[in-house]
Amino acid sequence: MSDADDFLKVANAGRDAAAVLAPLPRAAKDTALHAVADDLLARAAEIVEANARDVEAARSAGTPDAMIDRLRLDEARVESIARAVRDVAELPDPVGEVIRGSTLPNGLELRQLRVPLGVVGIIYEGRPNVTVDAAALCLKSGNAALLRGSSSAYQSNTVLVRVMQEALAGTEVPAEAVQLVPGTTRESVKHLMRARGLVDVLIPRGGASLINSVVEESTVPVIETGVGNCHVYVDADADLELALEILVNAKAQRPSVCNAAETFLVHAAVADAFVPMALTRLAREGVTVHGDERVAAYGGQSTGVTVVPATEEDFRQEYLSLDIAAAVVGSLEDAVAHIRRYGSAHTDAIVTRSQKAARRFVSLVDSAAVAVNASTRFTDGGEFGFGAEIGISTQKLHARGPMGLPELTSTKWVYTGEGHLRTSGGTVIATGSDAS
Amino acid sequence: MSDADDFLKVANAGRDAAAVLAPLPRAAKDTALHAVADDLLARAAEIVEANARDVEAARSAGTPDAMIDRLRLDEARVESIARAVRDVAELPDPVGEVIRGSTLPNGLELRQLRVPLGVVGIIYEGRPNVTVDAAALCLKSGNAALLRGSSSAYQSNTVLVRVMQEALAGTEVPAEAVQLVPGTTRESVKHLMRARGLVDVLIPRGGASLINSVVEESTVPVIETGVGNCHVYVDADADLELALEILVNAKAQRPSVCNAAETFLVHAAVADAFVPMALTRLAREGVTVHGDERVAAYGGQSTGVTVVPATEEDFRQEYLSLDIAAAVVGSLEDAVAHIRRYGSAHTDAIVTRSQKAARRFVSLVDSAAVAVNASTRFTDGGEFGFGAEIGISTQKLHARGPMGLPELTSTKWVYTGEGHLRTSGGTVIATGSDAS
């Protein structure tokens, strides 16, 4: 059997499972999630053992220690994965929620309900905990999951999915509601990207190159996630000490995540006051500043801080490291133009005391999230109170910003009448044989 | 200058216009819409004259009369187009609506607002009124429109867009908020389909082949619209007279539209009673039935009605004519399986007296709309009370079913703090220099 046949078999099984899973009530899904958590704990040794083979292979391949640490599972990590599954079980079920509804003038009762998307494909890198997290979120939202993890975690992912499937076998949720895309080759990703009609949506989770390649090649609708070139704009009316704390937090509190700041922009009116203090403080935090000419002018002898000259590429980059680009801008509008030009429309912040400037910035910046006098780091499903997050969408269709369970659903209109017919003159209600 | 350069110029002008249009308040947009309506009326003669050239060309090309009638504009039709623009001005502005919001436990004020999508591309066939309708809906929802109509209406569309642009020139809305894609070649459609990053969404409106080709070729996100292979399922517990009226209305009231029924399915328990009366009545309405073997058995001598044997293709087809496919099914579940297999997930109806059957059908049928004891013809933005409709989405992402103004928007999260920083221990509020 060819790779393509293997994939088709899995995808079709996913579709069938999705049809069974979709109408299940919350209780059936929660029971299944707890069964999964129970089995993950009971079979932790088996999971850790499979993971050890991935770790060993990664080590032989000369993988850096930091990446090996991300890959590694021990009993404690398996416990925390199982706990996360139980947390998902505790979240409200988005399916069946009535979003809108009314009785139309002609008496038709109209409701718009949340329904599952169907089959959700997830392509991800790195940590094997995503395998279980993503499966649990899909299952709770009534979707079948088709998972394609990193080939470096293939042994771990295989065992994790097997444990989940065997746990599901004793529940109302079909085991095929959670499946791994077969194979570790690049071809196997392509099958998933071209499964239009079999897979309802693809969510790539990972770095910019992964996401771009999926967006380019997929014929299945994609939800883009996670690339964050976030900005902090220090307005002419900013409280500069507040601005500095927000900037440092946005950049340095956790530089490796998508909601960390990658560029700061300073209004020319406060550049003399702000830039030197920012350079000094950022240097102390270990941050390298890549500045435009006007920022660079504050470096060197006057502050004792070396500013690296910024290129166009610096302003486009998502460093994910202790680096930040910086520029002085002539106006709030120039800051917005810079953000529109170079940003990734993830999260952009303004620090200002001015209501007018805040209103204008919020209105003009076209990003998934706009922060006013707050760190960009708050753009996060957990912080927003969603309880769980499948990713942060940076696209405009379907979902934008942190995606929780409701973002893993579609909708369905239901209208109920008693023989309602549409005519050119308006609604007529047919009288059936029951009429008396 | 090449075609591609022409297109790029137009698309970039659209992006710039979108950035100006997006933050405009409702009053500015409504004023612009009324200015457009005024000028359409004032320049009706010019529009009718341009249209006469399209009509003449179509006639020379041997276009059927029915299609020429769809193409033709006279003063009365221009008046009705202008009236539709004023109706859009009367609708509420979706932009700025707060969809969700709360004050988070840490004091951050969080809101999710509706914002425009940006640049909306619309590819459509046939009637030139769509040019103005689509432009008005985009403008009201704060989006720039890039229109690609049928080449048979090119003269009409060119003048309509020129009139709209010249009307906008006197308003706060940039004239480039409404533009025609340059050219009438197939290449010009391709430019639009490949303008990822310049165009935010593409909405094809027309027949199945147009929609399929856009879905296949576009790298811009697409909202699929309008293909309707709608079903009426007559349950074992149906009031058969009601079922017959609903079936006839769904099929014959206006066969050329996407929410007309294309197949009916009859539970075996009522086939003896229902199929003969349906065949007789449908024949009287001029409808040809393409039946499976069990339906065909009721044709011929017993009813005097000829049933055409149905092929697989008949069950897949959107006839848009006085034809209907028909099958007898063994159970409600078999009806659902048929609908899942052959349907287009537009609208499917059940006729039943049974609450249980209705609940089960609604729960199992995965379509944009499910009708209970009502004609499929009610799946329509106007009937649902939206006031206007840009199309009926048959996809699951972003919008499903009739799309009104809110479906032409995305969202933006805004959070406001007073120096909120995220730390591993929770939120810390920075004290700035204003603290006292």
Tab-separated table of N, CA and C in Angstrom, chain A residues 160-207:
chain	number	residue	atom	x	y	z
A	160	LEU	N	1.965	8.012	22.520
A	160	LEU	CA	0.930	8.879	23.113
A	160	LEU	C	-0.407	8.672	22.404
A	161	VAL	N	-0.390	8.613	21.075
A	161	VAL	CA	-1.643	8.426	20.330
A	161	VAL	C	-2.199	7.034	20.579
A	162	ARG	N	-1.327	6.033	20.657
A	162	ARG	CA	-1.818	4.681	20.920
A	162	ARG	C	-2.498	4.621	22.286
A	163	VAL	N	-1.869	5.238	23.278
A	163	VAL	CA	-2.461	5.244	24.621
A	163	VAL	C	-3.821	5.945	24.584
A	164	MET	N	-3.897	7.081	23.890
A	164	MET	CA	-5.175	7.793	23.813
A	164	MET	C	-6.233	6.958	23.109
A	165	GLN	N	-5.846	6.329	22.000
A	165	GLN	CA	-6.820	5.529	21.240
A	165	GLN	C	-7.324	4.353	22.066
A	166	GLU	N	-6.405	3.709	22.801
A	166	GLU	CA	-6.841	2.556	23.598
A	166	GLU	C	-7.729	3.002	24.750
A	167	ALA	N	-7.482	4.197	25.256
A	167	ALA	CA	-8.360	4.745	26.298
A	167	ALA	C	-9.743	5.049	25.717
A	168	LEU	N	-9.773	5.609	24.512
A	168	LEU	CA	-11.052	5.970	23.885
A	168	LEU	C	-11.878	4.731	23.538
A	169	ALA	N	-11.194	3.622	23.269
A	169	ALA	CA	-11.899	2.406	22.844
A	169	ALA	C	-12.957	1.982	23.865
A	170	GLY	N	-12.770	2.328	25.111
A	170	GLY	CA	-13.759	1.974	26.122
A	170	GLY	C	-14.822	3.052	26.331
A	171	THR	N	-14.874	4.050	25.456
A	171	THR	CA	-15.812	5.173	25.643
A	171	THR	C	-16.710	5.324	24.414
A	172	GLU	N	-17.592	6.320	24.457
A	172	GLU	CA	-18.470	6.565	23.301
A	172	GLU	C	-17.741	7.282	22.169
A	173	VAL	N	-16.569	7.838	22.466
A	173	VAL	CA	-15.798	8.534	21.425
A	173	VAL	C	-15.003	7.505	20.630
A	174	PRO	N	-15.139	7.499	19.296
A	174	PRO	CA	-14.394	6.507	18.512
A	174	PRO	C	-12.886	6.716	18.650
A	175	ALA	N	-12.147	5.616	18.682
A	175	ALA	CA	-10.691	5.696	18.822
A	175	ALA	C	-10.077	6.519	17.691
A	176	GLU	N	-10.687	6.469	16.498
A	176	GLU	CA	-10.121	7.173	15.342
A	176	GLU	C	-10.371	8.683	15.399
A	177	ALA	N	-10.973	9.156	16.476
A	177	ALA	CA	-11.108	10.600	16.660
A	177	ALA	C	-9.739	11.247	16.885
A	178	VAL	N	-8.759	10.436	17.286
A	178	VAL	CA	-7.394	10.947	17.464
A	178	VAL	C	-6.458	10.059	16.666
A	179	GLN	N	-5.834	10.619	15.649
A	179	GLN	CA	-4.927	9.815	14.830
A	179	GLN	C	-3.673	10.607	14.474
A	180	LEU	N	-2.604	9.840	14.286
A	180	LEU	CA	-1.357	10.410	13.803
A	180	LEU	C	-1.327	10.244	12.278
A	181	VAL	N	-0.875	11.258	11.569
A	181	VAL	CA	-0.660	11.105	10.129
A	181	VAL	C	0.459	10.088	9.950
A	182	PRO	N	0.237	9.043	9.140
A	182	PRO	CA	1.274	8.012	9.034
A	182	PRO	C	2.524	8.541	8.324
A	183	GLY	N	3.674	8.095	8.795
A	183	GLY	CA	4.933	8.438	8.124
A	183	GLY	C	5.610	9.657	8.727
A	184	THR	N	6.893	9.780	8.412
A	184	THR	CA	7.664	10.901	8.949
A	184	THR	C	8.276	11.713	7.821
A	185	THR	N	7.901	11.382	6.593
A	185	THR	CA	8.513	12.088	5.465
A	185	THR	C	7.772	13.388	5.180
A	186	ARG	N	8.414	14.206	4.383
A	186	ARG	CA	7.820	15.453	3.915
A	186	ARG	C	6.546	15.167	3.101
A	187	GLU	N	6.569	14.024	2.367
A	187	GLU	CA	5.386	13.605	1.584
A	187	GLU	C	4.150	13.488	2.468
A	188	SER	N	4.345	12.970	3.667
A	188	SER	CA	3.187	12.709	4.521
A	188	SER	C	2.525	14.030	4.935
A	189	VAL	N	3.326	15.093	5.060
A	189	VAL	CA	2.746	16.417	5.344
A	189	VAL	C	1.952	16.882	4.131
A	190	LYS	N	2.491	16.606	2.947
A	190	LYS	CA	1.805	17.049	1.722
A	190	LYS	C	0.434	16.406	1.589
A	191	HIS	N	0.350	15.121	1.907
A	191	HIS	CA	-0.962	14.468	1.831
A	191	HIS	C	-1.982	15.238	2.672
A	192	LEU	N	-1.544	15.611	3.857
A	192	LEU	CA	-2.439	16.338	4.763
A	192	LEU	C	-2.825	17.693	4.174
A	193	MET	N	-1.858	18.384	3.573
A	193	MET	CA	-2.123	19.725	3.048
A	193	MET	C	-3.037	19.695	1.823
A	194	ARG	N	-3.101	18.534	1.179
A	194	ARG	CA	-3.902	18.446	-0.048
A	194	ARG	C	-5.204	17.690	0.133
A	195	ALA	N	-5.561	17.458	1.399
A	195	ALA	CA	-6.739	16.622	1.657
A	195	ALA	C	-8.012	17.458	1.720
A	196	ARG	N	-8.161	18.374	0.758
A	196	ARG	CA	-9.374	19.191	0.711
A	196	ARG	C	-10.603	18.291	0.571
A	197	GLY	N	-11.608	18.553	1.398
A	197	GLY	CA	-12.805	17.727	1.362
A	197	GLY	C	-12.762	16.632	2.417
A	198	LEU	N	-11.552	16.235	2.817
A	198	LEU	CA	-11.408	15.225	3.876
A	198	LEU	C	-11.045	15.882	5.193
A	199	VAL	N	-10.251	16.940	5.113
A	199	VAL	CA	-9.827	17.666	6.307
A	199	VAL	C	-10.446	19.057	6.223
A	200	ASP	N	-11.078	19.522	7.309
A	200	ASP	CA	-11.825	20.773	7.235
A	200	ASP	C	-10.959	22.004	7.472
A	201	VAL	N	-9.919	21.852	8.271
A	201	VAL	CA	-9.039	22.990	8.526
A	201	VAL	C	-7.680	22.470	8.974
A	202	LEU	N	-6.647	23.206	8.614
A	202	LEU	CA	-5.276	22.881	9.037
A	202	LEU	C	-4.769	24.002	9.927
A	203	ILE	N	-4.198	23.615	11.055
A	203	ILE	CA	-3.604	24.611	11.943
A	203	ILE	C	-2.124	24.288	12.105
A	204	PRO	N	-1.241	25.070	11.468
A	204	PRO	CA	0.185	24.860	11.691
A	204	PRO	C	0.618	25.593	12.962
A	205	ARG	N	1.365	24.915	13.802
A	205	ARG	CA	1.899	25.535	15.017
A	205	ARG	C	3.402	25.392	14.996
A	206	GLY	N	4.098	26.502	14.926
A	206	GLY	CA	5.549	26.409	14.913
A	206	GLY	C	6.145	27.693	14.397
A	207	GLY	N	7.335	27.600	13.823
A	207	GLY	CA	8.042	28.784	13.362
A	207	GLY	C	7.482	29.316	12.055
